[in-house]
Amino acid sequence: MPSVRARQPTIADVAQEAGVSLPTVSRVLTGSTPVRPETRERVELAMKRLHYRPNGAARALVKGSQPIIGVIAPDTAAYARAIMIASIEERARASGHLVTVTIHNPLDSSGVSAAVEVLLAQPIVGVVVLDYNSYDTVQLRSQLGGIPIATVTNGVDSDADVAHAVIDDRAAARAVVRHLLRGGTRTVHYISVPYWGERTHPRELGWRDAVSEAGIEAPPPVTASDWSLESALRAGAELAANPQVTAVFCPNDEIAFGVMRSMHDAGRRVPDDVSVAGIDDHPLSRTYVPSLTTFRLDWRWAGRVAFELLMSSTDALQRSGKPDNGLIVRESSLAT
Amino acid sequence: MPSVRARQPTIADVAQEAGVSLPTVSRVLTGSTPVRPETRERVELAMKRLHYRPNGAARALVKGSQPIIGVIAPDTAAYARAIMIASIEERARASGHLVTVTIHNPLDSSGVSAAVEVLLAQPIVGVVVLDYNSYDTVQLRSQLGGIPIATVTNGVDSDADVAHAVIDDRAAARAVVRHLLRGGTRTVHYISVPYWGERTHPRELGWRDAVSEAGIEAPPPVTASDWSLESALRAGAELAANPQVTAVFCPNDEIAFGVMRSMHDAGRRVPDDVSVAGIDDHPLSRTYVPSLTTFRLDWRWAGRVAFELLMSSTDALQRSGKPDNGLIVRESSLAT
DNA sequence: CTGAAAGCGCTTACAG
DNA sequence: CTGAAAGCGCTTACAG
């Protein structure tokens, strides 16, 4: 039974109920101007009695924007992104903001454009773009116009002229690969994933850093993959077939899970025959057999900082501290 | 450098630019009334030139609501929920709606209440509440007032007087346990999770169904857990220590992953010593060694249907078809 | 500290 | 098919 939604009470109803003028109600609502305590009480009582609730659209119309921020992301299922979104939401909620997320394939540029158009039909305060560089940034920037934008980058594109929180992928990768190398392997193989504009992913750069620091002449050729599980399994099978492979560094934990499975299918033992390590510290890492060696990256911190950058609240930023990153050695790699 | 955001062009600017009246611009915008083709063209050109973009708040003010739907959920990281949210977003975007998700612990009733208040400050069209029954539904309903609400239920609470999409947990659980039983185990153990109002979770009911159908006198005592990984590992260790345990049905795949790990740590082989099965068909299920036997539940379908119920678009509902559910036998359970 | 008035950007009857 | 006018619910100077 479709219930007829009763007309919501307005500020005028409250004013009448409380026997005050309309602006007075507004003042107790916003706290912009002092109101005599007893007047305030009368108004508050009236609001309660009427179940008054401010109309965000009306308020937005006069203020120019709504307490809503948009999040644009390629997909929300992948671990790091899921965490960042939850973190942004949590932080936003703490300051009375709503977050609306829109998901799309960055390669579908007209799809992205349409979705952004829907988003911008709302006078939102700004957007956080995850994986900013996967998008057609020129189009995105021009479409967003003057709307504030923040993102999380991995340290390489830090020159990007949008506000960004930095997660140092390169250093993380380097630490993992160094650990792998300490295990006595001759070299470390890498599974490469596509990165924007033909650039080299910073995790790959970190791998190269560590390999060359170890005095290894040339890093072995990379095995191509994308972020999908299918592709990871395939890449893993390819590496498993190569007897030269004794250690594999994967660009994230989910890919590493697939690789470990492929190693198993090919009869290669992890870590006895080949060490495997990932990056992120996915919660399930410890449930695998063997459990996965990885590098914890503090995506929760990154999400929070991205939100704060959007609000450009400098003191909040100072309070958000340092990310809790660090190497986590488990069973999938040989002990030093 | 904080760029001064230029004043957005309004419908009035467009009207002037196109040399027509204000309502005419509105008409080409909404398509509510026919407009002479050449007039329309002039207006469209003007909009393009001015980079005009409608102001959603103003529109919402007169229309009474914004094309935004809210999603309230206990947490978004768990697999089934992540999928549903992504699916709702996808479906919503297809019809020009934005979705804003707010996450909270259902037990923190004042926290939920505050968050809902923020949500309702926007004139949204309705909300999808995931895990509806975990909340204080009386409070939630009264707070939501006449706002449309939809949810996804597991078949037990189908009498709930809110619109709901049904995923038949009980049947799924029953199918998994029957499969386990066919493997020749004497009985099947279950890890129980808390459920609203002291009720028995439908997955537990399905387990009981299958066990009693198999002519087993009494189902073994359940092992208590919650949805966390830590708790799953603990429950798994407890079961591993019991030599009577030869098959375990877990209330979801993530718990099953933990249980498999605990079995391994206790030296019990899966599936040779004990079979393990879950429910959901988490994408990582196939990467475990052994890969996990489970039951695929179509959460993508559920999310889509929940959105459509909210819009009460009956034809859309007919078009969304049936869920793609089904048993998936992998390596963690004994072959029949 | 409080009221009367204007205005935020749009849509919708109401007249032509 | 198109214009002039009113109104959606709120906030903000402007006066007292």
XYZ file of C-alpha atoms (C1' of nucleotides) in Angstrom:
704
model
C 0.000 0.000 0.000
C 1.668 3.156 -1.212
C 1.430 5.494 1.728
C 0.886 9.093 0.836
C 3.876 10.888 2.168
C 2.694 13.677 4.387
C 4.032 17.108 3.637
C 7.165 17.664 5.637
C 6.950 20.492 8.149
C 8.951 23.545 7.179
C 10.680 26.271 9.025
C 7.495 28.289 8.722
C 5.471 25.654 10.532
C 8.039 25.620 13.284
C 8.018 29.399 13.523
C 4.272 29.455 13.858
C 4.253 26.634 16.406
C 6.889 28.407 18.470
C 5.374 31.826 18.024
C 8.519 33.357 16.584
C 9.540 34.615 13.197
C 10.975 32.538 10.447
C 14.556 33.884 10.596
C 14.679 33.105 14.277
C 14.090 29.456 13.596
C 16.805 29.576 10.999
C 19.130 31.109 13.556
C 18.683 28.369 16.080
C 19.247 25.929 13.251
C 22.492 27.433 12.053
C 23.723 28.990 15.259
C 24.891 31.911 13.168
C 23.475 34.546 15.475
C 22.839 34.357 19.192
C 19.239 33.644 20.167
C 17.763 34.265 23.606
C 17.881 30.955 25.540
C 14.166 30.788 26.196
C 13.347 31.604 22.588
C 15.729 28.906 21.530
C 14.039 26.431 23.807
C 10.610 27.230 22.447
C 11.875 26.728 18.931
C 13.618 23.493 19.744
C 10.511 22.180 21.407
C 8.432 23.089 18.378
C 10.872 21.345 16.070
C 10.670 18.242 18.184
C 6.882 18.305 18.315
C 6.599 18.719 14.568
C 9.374 16.235 13.782
C 10.934 18.999 11.820
C 13.887 18.127 9.608
C 15.734 20.703 7.532
C 15.486 20.455 3.792
C 18.990 19.979 2.469
C 18.078 21.046 -1.034
C 16.735 24.396 0.090
C 19.735 24.957 2.267
C 22.058 23.936 -0.548
C 20.343 26.312 -2.917
C 21.188 29.296 -0.800
C 24.548 28.132 0.457
C 25.733 27.086 -2.959
C 26.690 23.547 -2.086
C 25.578 20.439 -0.303
C 27.553 18.532 2.303
C 28.151 15.751 -0.176
C 31.393 14.617 -1.643
C 31.713 12.378 -4.650
C 34.064 9.473 -5.036
C 34.942 8.316 -8.513
C 36.609 4.935 -8.770
C 37.276 2.229 -11.331
C 35.875 -0.485 -9.117
C 35.298 -0.926 -5.458
C 35.823 -4.617 -4.912
C 39.623 -4.598 -4.972
C 40.937 -4.550 -1.451
C 42.802 -1.257 -1.336
C 39.946 0.655 -2.873
C 37.295 -0.902 -0.677
C 39.270 0.213 2.347
C 39.810 3.719 1.072
C 36.149 4.188 0.323
C 35.113 2.941 3.735
C 37.669 5.242 5.279
C 36.526 8.274 3.320
C 32.951 7.543 4.300
C 33.866 7.242 7.944
C 35.801 10.469 7.955
C 33.121 12.270 5.991
C 30.365 11.109 8.285
C 32.327 12.435 11.250
C 31.987 15.899 9.793
C 28.422 15.584 8.637
C 29.141 14.866 5.008
C 27.593 12.288 2.767
C 29.621 10.437 0.191
C 28.291 9.180 -3.081
C 30.406 6.816 -5.064
C 30.258 6.253 -8.786
C 32.075 3.388 -10.338
C 33.225 2.989 -13.898
C 35.711 1.665 -16.274
C 38.145 4.527 -16.877
C 38.534 3.378 -20.465
C 34.862 3.991 -21.166
C 35.385 7.682 -21.448
C 31.837 8.542 -22.493
C 30.462 6.434 -19.646
C 32.670 8.253 -17.192
C 31.632 11.547 -18.643
C 27.938 10.752 -18.302
C 28.345 9.593 -14.727
C 30.303 12.686 -13.774
C 27.554 14.762 -15.314
C 25.006 13.111 -13.010
C 27.313 13.710 -10.102
C 27.809 17.355 -10.965
C 24.102 17.944 -11.265
C 24.381 18.043 -7.501
C 26.168 21.026 -6.001
C 28.690 18.832 -4.205
C 31.692 20.207 -2.376
C 34.293 18.190 -4.213
C 35.363 14.813 -5.452
C 37.950 12.260 -4.538
C 39.135 10.430 -7.617
C 40.712 7.098 -6.893
C 43.235 5.944 -9.480
C 43.140 9.450 -10.861
C 45.726 8.730 -13.496
C 43.791 5.868 -15.029
C 41.288 8.367 -16.260
C 41.411 10.763 -19.109
C 42.558 13.443 -16.710
C 42.319 16.261 -19.203
C 38.689 15.528 -19.883
C 37.990 14.904 -16.214
C 39.567 18.157 -15.103
C 37.777 20.185 -17.695
C 34.472 18.537 -16.887
C 34.931 19.086 -13.185
C 35.639 22.731 -13.779
C 36.550 24.467 -10.568
C 35.282 21.702 -8.292
C 37.893 20.760 -5.717
C 39.469 17.405 -6.307
C 41.756 15.179 -4.293
C 43.337 11.843 -4.896
C 45.715 9.243 -3.577
C 48.877 8.712 -5.537
C 51.737 6.322 -5.244
C 54.513 8.802 -5.027
C 55.503 8.943 -8.662
C 52.934 11.349 -9.913
C 53.357 13.569 -6.891
C 53.816 16.470 -9.218
C 50.195 16.116 -10.261
C 48.514 19.428 -9.657
C 45.668 17.961 -7.692
C 45.771 17.527 -3.945
C 46.986 14.062 -3.141
C 47.800 11.742 -0.293
C 50.886 9.694 -0.998
C 51.342 5.985 -0.461
C 54.907 5.160 -1.334
C 54.528 2.135 -3.559
C 58.061 2.198 -4.779
C 59.599 2.024 -1.341
C 57.187 -0.722 -0.344
C 58.013 -2.809 -3.381
C 61.702 -2.270 -2.817
C 61.417 -3.500 0.767
C 59.581 -6.641 -0.258
C 62.022 -7.492 -3.011
C 64.991 -6.891 -0.754
C 63.486 -9.297 1.691
C 63.029 -11.865 -1.046
C 66.626 -11.411 -2.105
C 67.873 -11.933 1.431
C 66.257 -15.372 1.244
C 69.027 -16.447 -1.077
C 67.245 -16.451 -4.410
C 69.369 -15.728 -7.458
C 66.913 -13.145 -8.702
C 63.301 -12.062 -8.320
C 60.688 -12.184 -11.046
C 57.939 -9.633 -11.393
C 54.413 -9.691 -12.755
C 53.733 -6.438 -14.457
C 50.393 -4.690 -14.686
C 49.334 -1.942 -17.048
C 49.843 1.575 -15.837
C 48.669 4.846 -17.213
C 50.299 6.331 -20.252
C 52.755 3.509 -20.845
C 54.563 4.471 -17.697
C 56.214 1.948 -15.467
C 54.303 1.153 -12.315
C 56.124 2.370 -9.199
C 55.919 -1.118 -7.780
C 57.880 -2.261 -10.758
C 60.374 0.539 -10.213
C 60.800 -0.553 -6.614
C 61.454 -4.067 -7.803
C 64.083 -2.813 -10.242
C 65.678 -0.717 -7.515
C 66.105 -3.693 -5.215
C 67.309 -5.999 -7.925
C 69.937 -3.625 -9.148
C 71.014 -2.709 -5.632
C 71.671 -6.397 -5.114
C 74.185 -6.214 -7.886
C 72.154 -8.333 -10.251
C 73.169 -7.550 -13.801
C 69.759 -7.372 -15.431
C 66.347 -7.995 -13.963
C 64.587 -10.946 -15.589
C 61.890 -10.141 -18.143
C 58.523 -9.324 -16.611
C 55.409 -11.406 -17.035
C 52.427 -9.417 -18.236
C 49.116 -9.502 -16.428
C 46.265 -7.253 -15.486
C 44.539 -6.957 -12.135
C 42.087 -9.792 -12.734
C 42.321 -13.143 -11.044
C 42.168 -15.023 -14.331
C 45.102 -13.122 -15.635
C 47.034 -13.663 -12.410
C 46.483 -17.398 -12.619
C 47.745 -17.373 -16.172
C 50.818 -15.342 -15.307
C 51.469 -17.665 -12.387
C 51.292 -20.705 -14.645
C 53.733 -19.116 -17.021
C 56.213 -18.431 -14.253
C 55.714 -21.878 -12.759
C 56.744 -23.419 -16.045
C 60.047 -21.601 -15.957
C 62.588 -23.478 -13.793
C 64.676 -20.329 -13.500
C 61.988 -18.748 -11.355
C 62.738 -19.027 -7.656
C 61.035 -15.917 -6.323
C 58.103 -13.858 -7.547
C 57.079 -10.419 -6.440
C 53.450 -9.641 -7.281
C 52.005 -6.142 -7.629
C 49.358 -6.943 -5.035
C 48.191 -9.684 -2.708
C 45.237 -10.793 -4.785
C 47.531 -11.482 -7.717
C 49.901 -13.294 -5.369
C 47.065 -15.559 -4.237
C 46.482 -16.556 -7.841
C 50.174 -17.087 -8.423
C 50.505 -19.315 -5.378
C 47.626 -21.387 -6.656
C 49.238 -21.740 -10.065
C 52.542 -22.725 -8.499
C 50.726 -25.440 -6.608
C 48.993 -26.669 -9.721
C 52.330 -26.923 -11.454
C 53.802 -28.881 -8.581
C 56.147 -26.154 -7.439
C 56.273 -25.759 -3.704
C 56.016 -22.333 -2.054
C 58.368 -21.299 -0.544
C 60.712 -24.288 -0.953
C 60.876 -24.079 -4.718
C 59.752 -20.533 -5.192
C 59.072 -17.690 -2.805
C 56.047 -15.501 -3.457
C 55.280 -12.108 -1.998
C 52.650 -9.476 -2.563
C 51.828 -6.014 -1.360
C 48.875 -4.495 0.601
C 48.390 -6.958 3.462
C 45.004 -8.234 2.459
C 43.187 -9.615 5.511
C 43.030 -13.062 3.959
C 46.807 -13.193 3.487
C 47.262 -15.008 6.737
C 44.693 -17.675 5.956
C 46.488 -19.044 2.913
C 48.759 -22.045 3.124
C 51.419 -20.873 3.034
C 50.454 -17.507 4.445
C 51.564 -14.636 2.274
C 54.553 -12.398 2.844
C 53.539 -8.873 1.988
C 53.898 -5.204 2.785
C 51.178 -3.509 4.729
C 49.983 -0.288 3.125
C 47.779 1.963 5.160
C 44.875 2.623 2.813
C 42.684 3.662 5.673
C 45.050 6.517 6.363
C 45.117 7.405 2.669
C 41.349 7.659 2.442
C 41.162 9.848 5.490
C 43.864 12.170 4.241
C 42.276 12.438 0.807
C 39.064 13.612 2.417
C 40.879 16.113 4.550
C 42.787 17.465 1.586
C 39.502 17.999 -0.155
C 38.316 20.026 2.775
C 41.793 21.556 2.902
C 41.609 21.452 6.626
C 45.221 21.819 7.522
C 44.918 21.150 11.227
C 42.920 18.012 10.603
C 45.739 16.896 8.358
C 48.270 17.410 11.040
C 46.183 15.290 13.301
C 45.929 12.417 10.876
C 49.490 11.393 11.548
C 51.632 8.992 9.647
C 50.544 5.908 7.736
C 51.121 2.592 9.421
C 53.052 0.811 6.677
C 55.525 -2.040 6.974
C 56.923 -5.356 5.786
C 55.124 -8.448 7.047
C 57.075 -11.647 6.630
C 54.974 -14.803 6.560
C 55.375 -18.335 5.234
C 55.422 -17.813 1.503
C 58.994 -16.588 1.438
C 62.228 -18.153 2.610
C 63.600 -16.987 5.949
C 66.717 -14.871 5.791
C 46.526 28.192 -5.471
C 42.905 28.287 -4.470
C 41.093 29.237 -7.633
C 38.060 31.394 -7.148
C 35.193 29.339 -8.414
C 33.398 31.353 -11.034
C 29.681 31.748 -10.615
C 27.945 28.920 -12.383
C 25.737 30.024 -15.252
C 22.040 29.709 -14.522
C 18.984 29.137 -16.586
C 18.584 32.904 -16.770
C 21.986 33.301 -18.382
C 21.080 30.672 -20.907
C 17.748 32.314 -21.636
C 19.410 35.633 -22.258
C 22.116 34.101 -24.404
C 19.515 32.280 -26.478
C 17.113 35.192 -26.574
C 14.229 33.228 -25.106
C 12.381 33.269 -21.842
C 13.381 31.437 -18.751
C 10.590 28.827 -18.797
C 11.517 27.893 -22.319
C 14.974 26.923 -21.225
C 13.447 24.880 -18.463
C 11.245 23.151 -20.995
C 14.076 22.033 -23.172
C 15.785 20.848 -20.022
C 12.903 18.758 -18.765
C 11.217 17.919 -22.036
C 7.918 18.434 -20.267
C 6.373 20.545 -23.002
C 7.122 20.581 -26.722
C 9.437 23.335 -27.863
C 9.831 24.471 -31.445
C 12.878 22.704 -32.915
C 14.723 25.859 -33.848
C 14.083 27.391 -30.449
C 15.345 24.230 -28.863
C 18.488 24.359 -30.923
C 19.198 27.936 -29.968
C 18.810 27.021 -26.320
C 20.978 23.960 -26.575
C 23.675 25.934 -28.282
C 23.548 28.567 -25.573
C 23.830 25.918 -22.887
C 26.870 24.491 -24.582
C 28.506 27.870 -25.015
C 27.955 28.776 -21.404
C 28.889 25.319 -20.079
C 25.570 25.384 -18.369
C 24.845 22.661 -15.845
C 21.548 22.403 -13.993
C 21.575 22.998 -10.269
C 20.320 19.838 -8.628
C 19.490 21.553 -5.372
C 17.199 24.051 -7.022
C 15.523 21.344 -8.995
C 15.184 19.185 -5.900
C 13.634 22.053 -4.003
C 10.769 22.334 -6.412
C 10.418 18.673 -7.250
C 10.528 17.609 -3.622
C 13.306 15.090 -3.950
C 16.716 14.486 -5.396
C 17.734 11.561 -7.567
C 19.750 10.133 -4.717
C 19.195 6.930 -2.869
C 20.797 6.043 0.419
C 22.324 2.734 1.338
C 22.687 1.882 4.986
C 24.940 -1.039 5.799
C 26.860 -2.484 8.730
C 30.076 -2.700 6.765
C 31.039 -2.834 3.158
C 34.136 -4.967 3.120
C 32.428 -8.352 3.478
C 32.084 -9.933 0.082
C 28.322 -10.190 -0.301
C 27.770 -6.611 0.750
C 30.507 -5.198 -1.432
C 28.872 -6.862 -4.410
C 25.397 -5.656 -3.537
C 26.546 -2.088 -3.147
C 28.376 -2.137 -6.442
C 25.305 -3.617 -8.067
C 22.961 -1.037 -6.593
C 25.264 1.710 -7.750
C 25.418 0.304 -11.247
C 21.669 -0.030 -11.525
C 21.111 3.398 -10.002
C 23.542 5.050 -12.350
C 21.714 3.515 -15.284
C 18.682 5.522 -14.311
C 20.450 8.704 -13.392
C 20.486 8.213 -9.655
C 23.308 8.751 -7.238
C 23.852 6.476 -4.299
C 25.301 7.519 -1.003
C 26.321 4.849 1.411
C 26.588 5.209 5.145
C 28.225 2.535 7.186
C 27.767 1.798 10.858
C 27.656 -0.703 13.562
C 23.971 -1.554 14.001
C 24.550 -1.955 17.714
C 25.577 1.677 18.056
C 22.025 2.854 17.904
C 22.750 6.506 18.536
C 25.460 6.451 15.897
C 23.054 4.975 13.393
C 20.470 7.519 14.330
C 22.861 10.420 13.819
C 23.974 9.109 10.458
C 20.426 8.595 9.273
C 19.694 12.142 10.316
C 22.485 13.410 8.058
C 21.149 11.249 5.270
C 17.613 12.511 5.687
C 18.730 16.096 5.619
C 18.811 15.412 1.914
C 15.474 14.936 0.194
C 16.444 11.480 -1.095
C 14.015 9.189 -2.833
C 14.500 6.225 -0.556
C 16.942 3.953 1.179
C 18.146 0.419 0.802
C 19.002 -1.048 4.166
C 21.331 -3.993 4.002
C 21.022 -6.422 6.898
C 17.842 -4.629 7.808
C 17.109 -6.927 10.701
C 20.402 -6.262 12.424
C 19.194 -2.777 13.135
C 16.764 -1.492 15.659
C 14.048 -1.638 13.052
C 11.445 0.112 15.139
C 13.661 3.106 15.609
C 14.817 2.999 12.016
C 11.311 2.866 10.632
C 10.085 5.678 12.774
C 13.090 7.800 11.932
C 12.703 7.169 8.228
C 9.084 8.204 8.406
C 7.393 7.748 5.081
C 10.607 7.383 3.096
C 10.500 4.311 0.879
C 12.738 1.519 2.006
C 13.860 -1.751 0.480
C 16.094 -4.532 1.630
C 17.478 -7.935 0.830
C 16.379 -10.754 3.085
C 17.285 -14.381 3.309
C 13.844 -15.826 3.035
C 13.050 -16.191 6.687
C 11.920 -12.706 7.450
C 9.983 -12.488 4.224
C 7.024 -11.356 6.225
C 8.846 -8.137 6.979
C 6.670 -5.306 5.824
C 9.357 -3.621 3.817
C 9.996 -4.371 0.164
C 12.621 -7.053 -0.096
C 14.571 -9.137 -2.565
C 14.985 -12.694 -1.384
C 18.133 -14.777 -1.420
C 17.223 -18.215 -0.181
C 19.925 -18.908 2.362
C 18.214 -21.895 3.846
C 17.958 -23.781 0.580
C 21.553 -22.930 -0.259
C 22.818 -24.185 3.075
C 20.764 -27.323 2.740
C 22.254 -28.047 -0.679
C 25.802 -27.638 0.594
C 25.263 -29.834 3.625
C 23.581 -32.518 1.554
C 26.593 -32.518 -0.695
C 28.886 -32.851 2.293
C 26.817 -35.749 3.573
C 27.003 -37.529 0.253
C 30.769 -37.551 0.716
C 30.314 -40.196 3.375
C 30.870 -38.201 6.532
C 29.050 -39.405 9.624
C 27.731 -35.947 10.354
C 28.381 -32.297 9.547
C 29.439 -29.684 12.058
C 28.347 -26.078 11.872
C 29.857 -22.793 12.946
C 27.111 -20.570 14.174
C 26.987 -16.819 13.908
C 24.826 -14.388 15.829
C 21.542 -13.462 14.244
C 19.005 -10.814 15.097
C 16.701 -11.288 18.042
C 18.124 -14.599 19.183
C 16.727 -16.205 16.083
C 18.436 -19.037 14.309
C 20.228 -18.060 11.129
C 18.575 -19.551 8.034
C 21.894 -21.049 7.049
C 21.829 -22.919 10.296
C 18.263 -24.005 9.612
C 19.319 -25.321 6.223
C 22.098 -27.266 7.893
C 19.618 -28.755 10.358
C 17.253 -29.623 7.527
C 19.891 -31.571 5.653
C 21.232 -33.293 8.713
C 17.845 -34.485 9.846
C 16.811 -35.472 6.330
C 19.863 -37.714 6.320
C 18.379 -39.547 9.273
C 20.983 -38.328 11.687
C 19.581 -38.458 15.191
C 20.775 -35.142 16.534
C 22.945 -32.549 14.876
C 26.249 -32.046 16.702
C 26.544 -28.981 18.933
C 27.404 -25.822 17.032
C 30.618 -23.897 17.466
C 30.058 -20.238 18.175
C 31.734 -17.525 16.134
C 31.052 -14.140 14.694
C 31.814 -12.876 11.198
C 35.385 -11.846 11.979
C 38.421 -13.704 10.743
C 39.911 -13.975 14.215
C 36.806 -15.626 15.491
C 36.682 -17.977 12.516
C 40.261 -19.058 13.146
C 39.400 -19.738 16.755
C 36.296 -21.717 15.890
C 38.297 -23.678 13.346
C 40.938 -24.527 15.926
C 38.256 -25.721 18.278
C 36.761 -28.000 15.650
C 40.171 -29.229 14.556
C 40.855 -30.399 18.076
C 37.765 -32.577 18.027
C 38.481 -35.913 16.332
C 34.757 -36.464 15.803
C 34.708 -33.649 13.277
C 34.919 -34.889 9.699
C 32.988 -32.192 7.867
C 32.354 -28.529 8.593
C 29.815 -26.265 6.995
C 30.662 -22.591 7.435
C 28.145 -19.755 7.232
C 30.212 -18.064 4.545
C 33.373 -18.482 2.500
C 35.494 -16.053 4.462
C 34.883 -18.053 7.620
C 35.629 -21.238 5.711
C 39.001 -19.817 4.660
C 39.856 -19.291 8.299
C 38.665 -22.739 9.232
C 40.750 -24.375 6.526
C 43.783 -22.556 7.820
C 43.121 -23.699 11.380
C 42.679 -27.273 10.205
C 46.046 -27.062 8.531
C 47.666 -25.644 11.628
C 46.288 -28.543 13.647
C 47.600 -31.048 11.165
C 44.214 -32.104 9.867
C 44.088 -32.504 6.115
C 41.277 -31.019 4.052
C 39.421 -32.863 2.609
C 41.033 -36.199 3.561
C 40.483 -35.774 7.292
C 37.767 -33.185 7.220
C 35.710 -31.628 4.453
C 35.037 -27.915 4.587
C 32.452 -25.946 2.660
C 31.224 -22.392 2.689
C 28.589 -20.324 0.996
C 28.686 -17.263 -1.362
C 31.331 -18.257 -3.914
C 33.881 -15.651 -3.027
C 36.151 -14.995 -6.023
C 39.188 -16.147 -4.071
C 37.595 -19.521 -3.293
C 39.273 -21.122 -6.249
C 42.735 -19.879 -5.338
C 42.925 -21.688 -2.011
C 44.628 -25.034 -1.692
C 42.368 -26.905 -1.556
C 39.904 -24.762 -3.442
C 36.682 -24.254 -1.542
C 33.397 -26.024 -2.159
C 30.632 -23.482 -1.832
C 27.264 -22.312 -3.058
C 27.098 -19.388 -5.399
C 24.628 -16.736 -4.298
C 23.748 -14.026 -6.755
C 24.267 -10.872 -4.754
C 24.532 -8.820 -7.872
C 20.986 -9.791 -8.716
C 19.867 -8.997 -5.177
C 21.286 -5.492 -5.278
C 19.651 -4.753 -8.574
C 16.289 -6.016 -7.418
C 16.479 -4.048 -4.188
C 16.989 -0.869 -6.173
C 14.107 -1.679 -8.464
C 11.833 -2.424 -5.551
C 12.670 0.960 -4.156
C 11.610 2.542 -7.405
C 8.689 0.083 -7.448
C 9.195 -0.305 -11.116
C 7.325 -3.497 -11.727
C 8.347 -3.979 -15.327
C 11.976 -3.467 -14.491
C 11.555 -6.181 -11.906
C 10.225 -8.572 -14.437
C 13.205 -7.871 -16.567
C 15.691 -8.615 -13.822
C 15.031 -12.310 -14.074
C 16.086 -15.000 -11.725
C 19.185 -15.147 -9.563
C 22.029 -17.293 -10.776
C 22.558 -19.438 -7.698
C 24.028 -22.917 -7.449
C 26.279 -25.446 -5.756
C 29.928 -25.346 -6.759
C 31.905 -28.415 -5.807
C 35.649 -27.901 -5.524
C 38.517 -29.620 -3.731
C 37.752 -28.965 -0.096
C 35.065 -31.620 0.105
C 35.145 -35.343 -0.600
C 33.751 -36.483 -3.931
C 30.480 -38.365 -3.774
C 18.410 39.671 20.235
C 14.483 39.625 16.611
C 11.339 40.710 12.204
C 10.323 41.957 7.352
C 12.265 41.348 2.777
C 14.970 39.593 -0.824
C 16.961 35.960 -3.192
C 19.301 31.174 -4.126
C 17.948 28.387 -9.389
C 14.625 26.009 -10.916
C 9.595 24.197 -12.420
C 4.842 24.613 -12.982
C 0.347 26.159 -13.691
C -1.836 30.227 -16.005
C -2.526 32.854 -19.767
C -2.021 33.807 -24.280
C 4.468 26.669 -28.745
C 5.965 30.647 -25.502
C 6.048 34.461 -21.536
C 5.032 36.580 -16.940
C 4.355 35.148 -12.186
C 4.415 32.420 -8.196
C 6.543 29.342 -5.213
C 9.673 25.309 -3.512
C 12.351 25.924 1.938
C 15.844 28.013 3.496
C 19.610 31.905 4.826
C 21.349 36.431 4.941
C 21.964 41.182 5.091
C 19.098 45.187 6.686
C 16.776 47.432 10.004
C 15.403 48.004 14.377
